[in-house]
Each structure stands twice: as structure tokens, then as C-alpha cells.
XYZ file of C-alpha atoms in Angstrom:
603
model
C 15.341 -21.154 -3.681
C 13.703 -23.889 -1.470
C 15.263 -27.264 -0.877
C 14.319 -29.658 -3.018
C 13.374 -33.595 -2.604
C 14.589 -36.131 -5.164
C 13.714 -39.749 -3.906
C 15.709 -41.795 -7.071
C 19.483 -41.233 -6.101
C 21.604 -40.837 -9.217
C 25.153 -40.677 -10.264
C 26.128 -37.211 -11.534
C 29.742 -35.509 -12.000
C 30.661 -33.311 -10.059
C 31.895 -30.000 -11.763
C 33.333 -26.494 -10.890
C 33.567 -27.161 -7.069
C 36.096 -24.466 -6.318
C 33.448 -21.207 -7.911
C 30.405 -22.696 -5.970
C 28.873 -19.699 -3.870
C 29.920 -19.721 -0.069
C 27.022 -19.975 2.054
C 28.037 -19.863 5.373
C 31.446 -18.854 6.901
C 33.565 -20.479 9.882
C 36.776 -19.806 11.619
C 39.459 -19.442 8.723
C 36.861 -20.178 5.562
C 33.921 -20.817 4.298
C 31.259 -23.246 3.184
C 28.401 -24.636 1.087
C 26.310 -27.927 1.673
C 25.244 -29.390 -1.512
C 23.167 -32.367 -0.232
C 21.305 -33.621 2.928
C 19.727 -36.411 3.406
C 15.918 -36.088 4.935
C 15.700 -35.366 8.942
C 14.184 -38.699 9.486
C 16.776 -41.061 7.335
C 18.249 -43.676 9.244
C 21.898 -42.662 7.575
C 22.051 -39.366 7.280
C 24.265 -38.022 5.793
C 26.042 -34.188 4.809
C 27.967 -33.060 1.754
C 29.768 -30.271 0.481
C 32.380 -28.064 -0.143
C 34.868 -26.012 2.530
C 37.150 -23.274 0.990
C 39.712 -22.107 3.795
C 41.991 -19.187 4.060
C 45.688 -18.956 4.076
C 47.258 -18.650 7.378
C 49.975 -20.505 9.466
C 50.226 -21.210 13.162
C 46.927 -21.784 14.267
C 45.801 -22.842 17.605
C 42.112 -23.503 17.633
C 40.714 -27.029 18.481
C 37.909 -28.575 16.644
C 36.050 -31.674 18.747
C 33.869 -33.252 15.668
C 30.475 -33.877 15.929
C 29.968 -36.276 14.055
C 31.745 -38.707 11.611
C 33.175 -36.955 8.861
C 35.623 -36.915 5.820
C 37.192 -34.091 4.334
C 38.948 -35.198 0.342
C 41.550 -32.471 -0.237
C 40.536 -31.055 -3.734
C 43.089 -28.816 -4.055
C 46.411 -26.774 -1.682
C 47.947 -28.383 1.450
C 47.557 -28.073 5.228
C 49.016 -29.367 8.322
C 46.980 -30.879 10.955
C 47.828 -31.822 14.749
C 46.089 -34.445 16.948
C 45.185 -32.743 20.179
C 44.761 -35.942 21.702
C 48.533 -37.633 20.367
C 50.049 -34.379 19.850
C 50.909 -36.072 16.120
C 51.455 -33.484 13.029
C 49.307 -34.991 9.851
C 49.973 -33.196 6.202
C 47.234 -33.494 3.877
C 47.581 -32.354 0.676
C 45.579 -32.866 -2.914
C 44.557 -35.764 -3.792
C 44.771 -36.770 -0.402
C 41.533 -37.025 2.691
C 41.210 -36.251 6.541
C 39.256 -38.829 8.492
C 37.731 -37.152 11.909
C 35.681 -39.282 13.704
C 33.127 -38.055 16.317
C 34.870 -36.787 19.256
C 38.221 -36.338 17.773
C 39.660 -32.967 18.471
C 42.052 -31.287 15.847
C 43.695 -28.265 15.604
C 44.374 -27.204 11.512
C 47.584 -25.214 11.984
C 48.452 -24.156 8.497
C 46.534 -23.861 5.025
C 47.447 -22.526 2.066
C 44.810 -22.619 -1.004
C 43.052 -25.725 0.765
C 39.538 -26.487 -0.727
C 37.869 -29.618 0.482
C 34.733 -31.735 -0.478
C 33.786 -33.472 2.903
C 31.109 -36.107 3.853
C 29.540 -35.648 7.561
C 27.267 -38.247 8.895
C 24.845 -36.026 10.217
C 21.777 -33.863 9.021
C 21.636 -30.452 8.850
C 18.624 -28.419 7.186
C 19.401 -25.949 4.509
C 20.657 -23.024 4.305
C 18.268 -20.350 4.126
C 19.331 -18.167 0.546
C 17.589 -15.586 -0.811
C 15.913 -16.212 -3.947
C 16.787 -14.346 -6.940
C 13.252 -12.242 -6.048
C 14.465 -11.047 -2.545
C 17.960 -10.846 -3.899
C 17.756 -8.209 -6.683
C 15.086 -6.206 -4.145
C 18.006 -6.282 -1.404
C 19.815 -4.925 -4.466
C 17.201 -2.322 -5.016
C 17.213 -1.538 -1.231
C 20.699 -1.090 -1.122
C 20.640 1.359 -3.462
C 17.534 3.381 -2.297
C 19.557 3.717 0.842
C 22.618 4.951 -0.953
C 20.605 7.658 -3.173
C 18.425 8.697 0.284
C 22.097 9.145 1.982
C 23.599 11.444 -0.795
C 19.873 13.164 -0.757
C 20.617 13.689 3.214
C 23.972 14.960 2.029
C 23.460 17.521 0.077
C 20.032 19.285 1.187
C 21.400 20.291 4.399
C 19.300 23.313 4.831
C 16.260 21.680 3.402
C 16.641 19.532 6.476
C 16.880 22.378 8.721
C 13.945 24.013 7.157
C 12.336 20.372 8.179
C 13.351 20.518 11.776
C 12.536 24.145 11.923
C 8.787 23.649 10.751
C 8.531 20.666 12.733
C 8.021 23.169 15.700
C 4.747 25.063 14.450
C 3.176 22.844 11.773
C 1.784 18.970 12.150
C 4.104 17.331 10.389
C 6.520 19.910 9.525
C 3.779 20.713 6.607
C 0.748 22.803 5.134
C 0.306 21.394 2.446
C -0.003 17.412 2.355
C 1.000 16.309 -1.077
C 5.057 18.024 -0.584
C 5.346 15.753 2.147
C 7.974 12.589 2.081
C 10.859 10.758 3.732
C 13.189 11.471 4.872
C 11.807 15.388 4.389
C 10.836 17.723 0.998
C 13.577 19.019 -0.625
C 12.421 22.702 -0.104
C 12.629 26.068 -2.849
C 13.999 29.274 -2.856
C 13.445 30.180 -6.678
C 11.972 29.131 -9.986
C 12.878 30.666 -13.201
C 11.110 28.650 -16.619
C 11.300 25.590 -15.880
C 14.318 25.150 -13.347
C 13.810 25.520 -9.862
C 17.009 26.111 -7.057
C 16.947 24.438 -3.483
C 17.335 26.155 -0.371
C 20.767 24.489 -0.775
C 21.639 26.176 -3.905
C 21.283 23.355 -6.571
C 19.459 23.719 -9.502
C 16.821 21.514 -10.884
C 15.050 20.708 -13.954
C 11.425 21.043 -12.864
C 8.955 18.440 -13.972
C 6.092 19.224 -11.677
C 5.312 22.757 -12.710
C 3.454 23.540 -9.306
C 1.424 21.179 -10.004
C -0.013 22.186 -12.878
C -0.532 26.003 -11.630
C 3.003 27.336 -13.706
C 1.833 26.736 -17.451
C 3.873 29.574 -18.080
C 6.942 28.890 -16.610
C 8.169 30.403 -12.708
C 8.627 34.095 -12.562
C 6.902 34.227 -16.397
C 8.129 38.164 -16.459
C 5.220 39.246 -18.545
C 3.081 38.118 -15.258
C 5.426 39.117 -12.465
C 5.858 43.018 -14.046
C 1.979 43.119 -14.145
C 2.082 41.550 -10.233
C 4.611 44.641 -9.847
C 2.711 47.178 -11.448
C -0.684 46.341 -9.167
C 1.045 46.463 -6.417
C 1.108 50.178 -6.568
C -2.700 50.312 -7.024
C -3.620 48.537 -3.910
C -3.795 44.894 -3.043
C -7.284 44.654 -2.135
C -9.729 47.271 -1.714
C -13.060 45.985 -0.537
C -14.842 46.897 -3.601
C -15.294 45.781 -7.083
C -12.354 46.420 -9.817
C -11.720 46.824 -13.684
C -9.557 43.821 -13.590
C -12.335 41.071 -12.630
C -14.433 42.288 -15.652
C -11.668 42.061 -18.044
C -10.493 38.929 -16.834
C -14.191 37.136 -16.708
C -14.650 38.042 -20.171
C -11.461 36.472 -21.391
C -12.143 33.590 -19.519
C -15.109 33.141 -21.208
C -14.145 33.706 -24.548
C -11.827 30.440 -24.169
C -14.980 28.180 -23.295
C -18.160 27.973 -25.273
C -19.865 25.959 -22.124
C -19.333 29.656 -20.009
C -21.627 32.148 -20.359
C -21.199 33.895 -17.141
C -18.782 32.988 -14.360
C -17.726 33.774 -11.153
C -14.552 33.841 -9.006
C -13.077 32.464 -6.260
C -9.799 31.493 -4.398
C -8.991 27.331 -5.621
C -10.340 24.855 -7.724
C -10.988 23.240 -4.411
C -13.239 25.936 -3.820
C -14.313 26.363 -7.401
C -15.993 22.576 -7.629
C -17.584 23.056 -4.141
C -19.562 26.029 -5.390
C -20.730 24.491 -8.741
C -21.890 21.121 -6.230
C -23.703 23.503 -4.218
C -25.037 25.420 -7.300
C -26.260 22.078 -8.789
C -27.946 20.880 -5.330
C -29.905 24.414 -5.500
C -30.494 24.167 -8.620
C -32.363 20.593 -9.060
C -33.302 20.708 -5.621
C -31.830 17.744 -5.367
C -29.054 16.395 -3.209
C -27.362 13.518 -4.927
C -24.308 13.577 -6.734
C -22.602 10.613 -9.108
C -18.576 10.813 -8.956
C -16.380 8.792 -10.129
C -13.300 6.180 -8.167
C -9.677 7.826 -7.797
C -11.710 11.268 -8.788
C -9.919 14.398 -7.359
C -12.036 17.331 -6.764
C -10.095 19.522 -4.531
C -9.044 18.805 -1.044
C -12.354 17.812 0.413
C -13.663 16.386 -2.547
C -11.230 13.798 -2.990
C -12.180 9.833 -3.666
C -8.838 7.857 -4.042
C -8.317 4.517 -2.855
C -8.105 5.953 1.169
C -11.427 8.246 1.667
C -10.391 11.197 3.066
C -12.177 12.413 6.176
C -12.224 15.596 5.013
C -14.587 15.133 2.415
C -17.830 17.391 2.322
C -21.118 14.675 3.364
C -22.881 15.393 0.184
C -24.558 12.521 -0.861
C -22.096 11.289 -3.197
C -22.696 7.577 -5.077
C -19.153 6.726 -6.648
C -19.434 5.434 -10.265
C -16.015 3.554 -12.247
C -14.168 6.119 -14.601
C -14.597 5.065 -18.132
C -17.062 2.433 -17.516
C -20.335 3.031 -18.924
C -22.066 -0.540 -17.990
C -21.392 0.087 -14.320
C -22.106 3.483 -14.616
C -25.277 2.551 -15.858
C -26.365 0.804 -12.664
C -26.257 4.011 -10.686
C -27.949 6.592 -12.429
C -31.602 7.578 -11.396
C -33.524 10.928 -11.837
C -32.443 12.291 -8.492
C -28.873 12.581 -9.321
C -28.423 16.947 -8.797
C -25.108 16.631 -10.451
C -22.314 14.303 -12.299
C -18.871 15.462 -11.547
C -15.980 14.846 -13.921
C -12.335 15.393 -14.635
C -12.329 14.899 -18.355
C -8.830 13.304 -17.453
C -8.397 12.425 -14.224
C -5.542 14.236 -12.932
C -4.188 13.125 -9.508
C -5.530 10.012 -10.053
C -2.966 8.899 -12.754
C -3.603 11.022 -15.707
C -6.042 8.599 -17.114
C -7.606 10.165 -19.689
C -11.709 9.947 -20.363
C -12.466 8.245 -23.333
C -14.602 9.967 -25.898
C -17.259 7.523 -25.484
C -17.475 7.337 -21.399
C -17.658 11.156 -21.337
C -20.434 11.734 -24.145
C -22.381 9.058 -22.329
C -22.416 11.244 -18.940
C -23.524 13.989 -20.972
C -26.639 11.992 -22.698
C -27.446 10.462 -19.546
C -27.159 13.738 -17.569
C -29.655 15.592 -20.200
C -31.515 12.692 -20.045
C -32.308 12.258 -16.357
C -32.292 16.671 -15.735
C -28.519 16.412 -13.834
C -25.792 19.031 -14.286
C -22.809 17.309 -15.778
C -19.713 19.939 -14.093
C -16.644 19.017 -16.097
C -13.752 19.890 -13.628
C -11.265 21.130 -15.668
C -9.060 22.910 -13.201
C -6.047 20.581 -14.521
C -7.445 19.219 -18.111
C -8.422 22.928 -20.018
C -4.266 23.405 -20.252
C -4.891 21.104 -22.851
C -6.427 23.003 -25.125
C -7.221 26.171 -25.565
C -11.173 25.564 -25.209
C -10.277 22.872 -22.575
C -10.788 19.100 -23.203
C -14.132 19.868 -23.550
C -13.923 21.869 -26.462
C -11.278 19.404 -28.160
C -13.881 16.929 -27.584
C -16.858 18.378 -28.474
C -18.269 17.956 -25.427
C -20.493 20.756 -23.269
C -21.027 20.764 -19.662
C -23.802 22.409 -18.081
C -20.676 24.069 -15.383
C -17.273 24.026 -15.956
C -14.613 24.593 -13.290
C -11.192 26.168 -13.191
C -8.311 27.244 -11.094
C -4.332 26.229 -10.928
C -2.446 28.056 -13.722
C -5.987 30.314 -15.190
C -4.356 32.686 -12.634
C -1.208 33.330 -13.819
C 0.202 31.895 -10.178
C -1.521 33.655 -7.231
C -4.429 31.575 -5.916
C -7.029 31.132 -8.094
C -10.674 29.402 -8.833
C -13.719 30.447 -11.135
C -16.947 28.293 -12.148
C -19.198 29.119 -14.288
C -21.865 28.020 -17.130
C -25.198 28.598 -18.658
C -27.577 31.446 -18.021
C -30.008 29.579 -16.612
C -27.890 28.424 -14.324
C -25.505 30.626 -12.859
C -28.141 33.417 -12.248
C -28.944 31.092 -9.183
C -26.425 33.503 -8.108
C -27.613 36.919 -9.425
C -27.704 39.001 -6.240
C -30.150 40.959 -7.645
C -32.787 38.238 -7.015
C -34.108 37.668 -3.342
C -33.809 34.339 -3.713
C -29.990 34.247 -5.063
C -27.593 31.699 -3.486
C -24.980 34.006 -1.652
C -21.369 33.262 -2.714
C -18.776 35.589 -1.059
C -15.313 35.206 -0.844
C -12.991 38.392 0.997
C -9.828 37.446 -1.846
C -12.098 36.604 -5.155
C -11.603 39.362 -6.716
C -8.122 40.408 -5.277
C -5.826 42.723 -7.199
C -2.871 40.203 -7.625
C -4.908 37.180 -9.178
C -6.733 39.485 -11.375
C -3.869 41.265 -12.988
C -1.725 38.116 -13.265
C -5.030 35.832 -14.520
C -5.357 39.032 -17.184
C -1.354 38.959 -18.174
C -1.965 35.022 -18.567
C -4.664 34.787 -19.985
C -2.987 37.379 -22.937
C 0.014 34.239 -23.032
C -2.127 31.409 -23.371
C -2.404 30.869 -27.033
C -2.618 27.645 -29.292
C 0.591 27.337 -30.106
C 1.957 27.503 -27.232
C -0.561 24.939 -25.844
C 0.531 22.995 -28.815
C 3.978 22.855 -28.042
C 3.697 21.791 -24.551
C 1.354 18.783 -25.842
C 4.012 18.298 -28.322
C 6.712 17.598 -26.200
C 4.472 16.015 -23.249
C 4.017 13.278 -25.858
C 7.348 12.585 -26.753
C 8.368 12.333 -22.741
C 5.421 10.150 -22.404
C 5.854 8.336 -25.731
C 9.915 8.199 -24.603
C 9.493 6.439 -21.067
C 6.839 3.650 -22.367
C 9.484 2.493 -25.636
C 11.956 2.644 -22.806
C 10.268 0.161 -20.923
C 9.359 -1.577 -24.025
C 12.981 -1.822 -24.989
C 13.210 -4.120 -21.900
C 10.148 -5.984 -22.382
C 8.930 -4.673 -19.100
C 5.291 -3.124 -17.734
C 6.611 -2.223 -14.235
C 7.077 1.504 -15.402
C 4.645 3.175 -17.789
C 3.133 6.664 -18.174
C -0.350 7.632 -19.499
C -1.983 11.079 -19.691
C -2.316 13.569 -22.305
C -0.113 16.186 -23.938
C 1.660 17.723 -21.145
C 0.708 16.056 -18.461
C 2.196 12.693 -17.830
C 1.244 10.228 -14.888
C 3.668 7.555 -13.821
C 2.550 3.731 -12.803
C 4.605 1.554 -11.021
C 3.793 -1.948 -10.873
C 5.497 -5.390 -9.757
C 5.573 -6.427 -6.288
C 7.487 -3.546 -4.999
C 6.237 -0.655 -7.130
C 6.989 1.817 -3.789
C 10.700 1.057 -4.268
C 10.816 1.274 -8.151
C 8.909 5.199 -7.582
C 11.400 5.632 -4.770
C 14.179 4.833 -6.224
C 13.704 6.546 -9.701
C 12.663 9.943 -7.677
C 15.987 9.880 -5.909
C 17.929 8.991 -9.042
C 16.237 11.905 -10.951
C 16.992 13.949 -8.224
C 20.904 12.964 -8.254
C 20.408 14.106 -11.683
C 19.524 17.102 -11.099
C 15.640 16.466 -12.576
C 12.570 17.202 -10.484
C 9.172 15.312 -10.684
C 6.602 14.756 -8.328
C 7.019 12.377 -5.878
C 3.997 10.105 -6.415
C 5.082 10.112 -10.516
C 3.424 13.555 -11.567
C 4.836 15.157 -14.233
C 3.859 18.304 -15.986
C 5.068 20.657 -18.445
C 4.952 24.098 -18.969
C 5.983 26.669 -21.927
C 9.143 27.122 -20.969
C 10.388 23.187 -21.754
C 11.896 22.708 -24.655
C 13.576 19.749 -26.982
C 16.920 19.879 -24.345
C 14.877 19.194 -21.450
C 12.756 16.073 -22.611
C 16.313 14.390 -23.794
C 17.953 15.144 -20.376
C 14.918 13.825 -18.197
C 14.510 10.582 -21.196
C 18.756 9.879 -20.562
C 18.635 9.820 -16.945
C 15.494 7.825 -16.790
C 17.147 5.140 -19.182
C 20.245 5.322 -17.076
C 17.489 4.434 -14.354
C 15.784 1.531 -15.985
C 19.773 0.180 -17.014
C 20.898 -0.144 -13.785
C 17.774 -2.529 -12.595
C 18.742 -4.811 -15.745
C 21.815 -5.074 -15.219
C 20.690 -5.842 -11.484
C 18.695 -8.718 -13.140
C 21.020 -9.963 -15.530
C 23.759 -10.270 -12.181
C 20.977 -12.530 -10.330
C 20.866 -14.636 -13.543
C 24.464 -15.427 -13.399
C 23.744 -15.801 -9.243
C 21.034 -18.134 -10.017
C 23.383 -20.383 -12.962
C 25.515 -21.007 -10.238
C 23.804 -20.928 -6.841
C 23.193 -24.216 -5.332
C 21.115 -25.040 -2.118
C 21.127 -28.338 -0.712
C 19.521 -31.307 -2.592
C 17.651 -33.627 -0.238
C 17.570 -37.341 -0.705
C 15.492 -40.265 1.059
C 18.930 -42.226 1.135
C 22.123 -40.965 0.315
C 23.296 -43.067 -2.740
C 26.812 -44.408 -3.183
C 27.247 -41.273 -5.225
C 25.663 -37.783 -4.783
C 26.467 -34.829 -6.962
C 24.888 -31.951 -9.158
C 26.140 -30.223 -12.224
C 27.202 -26.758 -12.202
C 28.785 -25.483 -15.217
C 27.963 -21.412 -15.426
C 29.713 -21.273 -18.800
C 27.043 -23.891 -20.110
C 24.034 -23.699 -17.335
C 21.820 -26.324 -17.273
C 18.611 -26.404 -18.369
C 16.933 -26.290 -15.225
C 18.890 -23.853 -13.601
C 18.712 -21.644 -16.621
C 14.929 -22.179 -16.628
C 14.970 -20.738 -13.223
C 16.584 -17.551 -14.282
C 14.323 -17.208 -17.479
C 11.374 -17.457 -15.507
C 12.742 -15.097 -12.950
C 13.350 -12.129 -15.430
C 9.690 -12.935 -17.145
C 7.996 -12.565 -13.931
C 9.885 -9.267 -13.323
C 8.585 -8.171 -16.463
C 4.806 -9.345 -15.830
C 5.201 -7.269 -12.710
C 4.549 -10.944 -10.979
C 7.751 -11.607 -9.051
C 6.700 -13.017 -5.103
């Protein structure tokens, strides 16, 4: 809180000296000033309250520097004169005078509290306010959790330290990277996954998406097992490709042929280039916080790695803006129908049936990337929305869990890249038709059914649903999750919404619960009831503790006093602090402190 400047003196009562907050401590004690006069007044003038310790037989010698009075309020003491050598008891109800230059030595007190009177100025102390104050809370604690983290993922650190020594950054893959290092696998089975260290985890990040049906599903792994016998990759085509391209299409109505590849990285790079060849043109509309792979990525930092098509970057879900940037040499409009590592912000019906009109309407392909979104539903959001792209896009879990990608779409289209023309667009790819990926995207494919996809969405809403009435419960915005049945995006908001993420990923942790480190969550068929009750318990244990964090600072604040400044000190200065009644003003102070924690607009 910052001093403040009253210029009409007042008589007050003093109340509740001996609880005020110590400020500063000195020698045996402590101390508080409660008012100053201004730097410039002609009297200045000090006042406050001094809480010592007990102890006999001390030897120090105070020389004052200035005039100054100290009333005994309560306990006794024993002075000595340096200069006289006299001994001076002053007890309760009873005051020390110490003029400038006087030198004293206090040899004994025992439950000695003092109000004193200095004439002198001295500016005030500099106290956290109740802001910085619960965030040094929140620090505090972040350390702790990071500490036990340290603690007990030993070998996860040495894995660190080891990788450090052939990879930038200890790391191949940027998004597992974080301080103080990635807590680092040696199994998944369903949905738990077991450190290097040997503790379990419930796992809320489902690679990323890719394990839909749970880690080591055992319907995939024996048909991984059973391939291997027949080769891994034999540099010609296979049974398994054809089988697995007709599924694939059978689940989307927008597909009518398709082809394969190794990511859905790779995936929406060949369905830009497809477009570009296509319409012979070369510009493509994407949209802000998109995510299209790793060089196709438009988040808030551009990433250098981005391919230099011409891109023009439109706002997700806003059709007016959107409006301003379409022309009829747009090749292609990109699209996650729910924008995955950008929040899990979901496309409204309207925005996304607008890029369809407006890409029929000015000859564009409209590619719905659904790498993440068609684990939705069994057609993909497309088909839940009744929505058809000209080129859809997969990869991630379609798979079964070996690396994966396929695009595909209409006739017309795709037999761009029918080799049998001379002027076909060549697409090769050494792994696209590997062994592993096509008898685990086969198995998978046989597992994904409606129900199943049903469930997931089932229980991804009542996580989601569960952390935003959690938040509501205490009236606060600075947590909140959006997405769409089983995938769940976490915001974090406020002034320090890095420490809130922080902090509730190394809780979870401590718990024994895994999400992603930037607040991605996703779930997969092996989560049941169990498992959304156990992630919705720790994370209200989470969202407690910062409460009761705030609810301390409001008692802090109904008691914490700085120094009150005045033009002239009056013949009587005091303030009233009574923390079983709070004052209005002071209590004001704390109300508006929680609000603005809750508006996210504490500063």
C-alpha cells in the first residue's frame, strides 16, 4: 500500500497497538511507524510502535538521533546512562525521554512494548501490497512443488543432462520441453503412464491426441507384433494400405480417394500444395493462433520455420474481418474446425459454413484440418456439422500410434495426383505406406466406433464442465477450459497467468495427474468415471489453496498499517485498527483486492 497524505489532522483512538504488524526489526525487537509528517514540515515529526524481546544484561549503546519519547505501553526494562553511569526503570504506564545525543544502553526487557514520538522524518516503509504479497505466496510455493519435482525425478534429470550432450536443448521435439527439465517415460498402459523414476501417473495428454485408444491398446500392439514377422517395409505396395484407405474413407463423406503419408504436418503441406496446383493459384487465407503442423504454425510468435506460401491470416470465428480478406485468388482456406493447439476453441457453426460459401463462391479449396478435431466424431467435426470440405486432413491417433498422415478429397481433385497422368503432381514418401502404421491404422480403425467416441466426449464434458463450476464456485475467471468433448484447453488469466499454469502443473503432478504443460488435456477410451473425479479433487484442492492464500492477505490487509503522512503533526495522531471489526476503508481495500483477483485485474 502507498503512503497516504491527509492535510486536516484529527483526533482518533488509538486501538490494538500490541498486534500491529512489525515492519522493520532492530537489535532486540522490532518496529512499525504509523505516521510521518511530510519531508519538508518545519516539525517533523515520527510515530509508532517498538515491540522488544526478553533478555537481561545487555551492553549495547544507543547515541539518539534525534529527540525522542518512548511511553511504556506495557512490561518493564532497565535503562543505564552511558554518560552518568545512572540505572533508570521504566515500566507501564511510565515514558523514556532521550534527547539527541544521549547515549543509552537498555540492559534488561521483559514484555516491553512502547509507542514513541521521534522528532525527525523518515519515509515509509516500503510493504508489499496485498497484490505482490499473495504472488510472493504463489512463488513460494511454485518453488516448493519445483523442489519436490527435482526430488523425486532423479533419473528424469539424468536423462536431461544425458541428452543435453547430443540434442539442442536436451530435445527433439519442442513442445516436451520445460523447466527445470520433462519429466521423461518409460511406459504407458490405458491411460496411466510410469516415469523413468518409477511413479505412476494419470495421463491427461494422451500423446497429444495420437493415443485415442489408450497406450499399448493390445488389440493394436498384437497386430504391430504380428507384422513384424512379415517385414517392416518392403519397397513395394501392400494389402494393408488398400484396406486401410478404404476404411478411412468410409468414416468421411468429404473423401473419395486419399493418400498417405508420415504426419499431419506433412498431411496439410500436401493438400496446400495440391490446392496451389490445383487453382493455379498461390494464395492461401489462414486463420490467427491456427496450428497446421510444425511449419505451418501461426500463434502469437511466427515461427521461422514456416513454409513462404503466400499466406494472408484471417481472425478465427470472425466472419466481418474475414470478409475483408477474401478475393478470387485465394488457392485455398485452411481450417481446424476447432482449433487445437491454439486453445481448443471451437469453430462456430456459423464462421465455418461461411468459409465454405465463400470458398465455393470465389473457386478456393476449403481443407478442413482435422488431424486433432475428427476424434470427435466418428465422421469428424465435419460430418457432425454438416459441413464438406473440398480436402480433409488427418494424422495423430488415425494410425493406431506409429507415425501417421493421410489427405484426401474429391475426384476431381486428388487425381492431380494420379500417376498415371503425365502431368500428375509427384508425392512420394519412403515410410507412407510402411507395414507398422498400416496394420496398427487397420486394428484402429476396427476400435473406433461411436460409442466409444461417445464416451470419451461424455466424460471430456464433465472434466471441462467440472473445472469452469469450480472456478465459478469462487467467483473467479483466472482458470477456465473450453474445447469440445474430449479435448479440453486450459486459459489462465490475471496478471500472472504463467504462475497460476505453473503452479497447477506441478500440483497435478504431486498428485500423481499428468496434463500438458501449456494446459492441454485430452482423453482417450481408456478414462473412465474414477479418473475425471481424481483429476476434478486435486484441481479443487488446487484452486483452495489460492483462496485461502487470499482470504490470509485479507486479514493482512485489516490489520496492516503503513505510515500516514500529515502536513503538521496535530496535538494528537492516531488510526484505528480493530481486525475483529475492520474499518470500512481498510475492509474496502481487501474487497476490492479479492474482486480484482477475480476480474483477472490485480497490478
Amino acid at each position: 500500500m502507498s503512503p497516504q497524505t491527509i492535510t486536516a489532522p484529527s483526533a482518533e483512538v488509538v486501538e490494538d497497538l500490541e498486534n500491529l504488524p512489525i515492519a522493520e526489526h532492530y537489535g532486540h525487537g522490532g518496529f512499525i511507524d504509523i505516521f510521518s509528517s511530510k519531508p519538508d514540515s518545519a516539525a517533523p515529526i515520527v510515530t509508532g510502535f517498538w515491540k522488544v524481546d526478553d533478555f537481561e544484561d545487555g551492553t549495547d549503546i544507543f547515541e539518539a538521533p534525534c529527540d525522542e519519547t518512548k511511553f511504556v505501553i506495557s512490561g518493564e526494562s532497565t535503562w543505564k546512562d552511558a554518560q552518568s553511569g545512572r540505572i533508570l526503570q521504566v515500566n507501564a504506564g511510565s515514558a523514556i525521554w532521550l534527547p539527541k545525543g544521549s547515549r543509552t544502553v537498555l540492559v534488561r526487557s521483559k514484555g516491553l512494548k512502547t509507542f514513541y514520538v521521534e522528532q525527525t522524518f523518515r519515509p515509509a516503509f516500503s510493504q508489499p501490497t496485498p497484490a505482490e504479497a499473495w504472488f510472493a505466496k504463489v512463488e513460494e510455493g511454485l518453488s516448493t512443488a519445483m523442489n519436490d519435482y527435482v526430488n523425486k525425478n532423479a533419473a528424469s534429470r539424468r536423462r536431461y543432462e544425458a541428452a543435453l550432450e547430443h540434442m539442442p536443448g536436451g530435445n527433439t521435439r519442442s513442445v516436451l520441453h520445460y523447466e527445470p527439465y520433462p519429466l521423461a517415460f518409460k511406459s504407458g498402459r490405458g491411460c496411466f503412464v510410469t516415469s523413468l523414476d518409477g511413479e505412476e501417473y494419470l495421463d491427461f495428454v494422451s500423446e497429444y491426441s495420437a493415443a485415442l485408444f489408450g497406450h499399448s491398446n493390445p488389440t493394436i500392439t498384437e497386430a504391430i507384433h504380428q507384422a513384424i514377422d512379415n517385414g517392416i517395409n518392403l519397397g513395394g505396395p501392400g494389402e494393408g494400405e488398400v484396406e486401410l484407405a478404404g476404411l478411412i474413407k468410409a468414416r468421411f463423406p468429404s473423401i473419395d480417394k486419399l493418400r498417405f503419408c508420415n504426419s499431419g504436418t506433412e498431411a496439410n503441406t500436401m493438400a496446400l500444395a495440391l490446392a496451389t496446383n490445383v487453382t493455379r493459384r498461390r494464395k492461401i487465407l489462414a486463420f490467427e493462433n491456427g496450428y497446421h503442423g510444425g511449419w505451418l504454425s501461426f500463434g502469437v510468435n511466427p515461427s521461422p520455420s514456416t513454409i513462404p506460401h503466400d499466406f494472408i491470416l484471417g481472425r478465427f470465428n470472425d466472419i466481418e474481418y474475414t470478409k475483408t480478406l477474401l478475393s478470387d485468388d485465394i488457392a485455398a482456406i485452411i481450417v481446424e474446425p476447432m482449433q487445437g493447439a491454439g486453445g481448443s476453441i471451437p469453430g462456430t457453426k456459423e464462421f465455418l459454413r461461411f468459409l465454405r460459401d465463400s470458398a465455393t463462391k470465389y473457386g478456393a479449396l476449403l481443407i478442413f484440418d482435422e488431424v486433432v478435431t475428427s476424434r470427435l466424431y466418428l465422421s469428424g467435426l465435419q460430418g457432425y456439422l454438416g459441413i464438406t470440405p473440398d480436402i480433409t486432413t488427418l494424422g495423430k491417433y488415425v494410425g493406431g500410434g506409429p507415425s501417421f498422415g493421410a489427405f484426401g478429397g474429391r475426384d476431381d481433385i486428388m487425381d492431380a495426383l494420379d500417376p498415371r497422368n503425365s502431368t500428375a503432381m509427384a508425392h512420394s514418401g519412403t515410410f507412407n505406406n510402411n507395414i507398422f502404421t498400416m496394420a496398427a491404422g487397420i486394428a484402429a480403425a476396427k476400435l473406433m466406433t461411436q460409442d466409444r467416441v461417445d464416451k470419451a466426449n461424455r466424460l471430456g464434458d464433465k472434466l471441462r464442465d467440472g473445472i469452469n463450476s469450480t472456478m465459478q464456485r469462487f467467483g473467479s475467471p483466472n482458470i477456465s477450459a473450453t474445447g469440445f468433448g474430449s479435448m479440453i484447453g486450459l486459459h489462465f488469466a490475471g496478471p500472472e497467468p504463467a504462475r497460476l499454469r505453473d503452479g497447477l502443473w506441478f500440483y497435478l503432478i504431486s498428485k500423481g495427474v499428468y496434463i500438458g504443460k501449456r494446459g492441454f488435456m485430452a482423453l482417450n477410451f481408456a478414462h473412465e468415471e474414477e479418473h475425471i473425479e481424481r483429476f476434478l479433487l486435486a484441481f479443487g484442492d488446487y484452486v483452495d489453496a489460492l483462496i485461502l492464500l487470499i482470504e490470509a492477505l485479507i486479514n493482512y490487509v485489516a490489520i496492516d498499517i503503513t505510515m500516514k503522512q500529515f502536513e503538521n503533526p496535530p496535538a494528537i495522531v492516531a488510526v484505528v485498527v480493530d481486525k475483529n471489526k475492520k474499518d470500512e476503508d481498510t475492509l474496502g481495500k481487501a474487497d476490492d483486492f479479492l474482486l480484482s483477483w477475480r476480474n483477472g485485474k490485480v497490478d
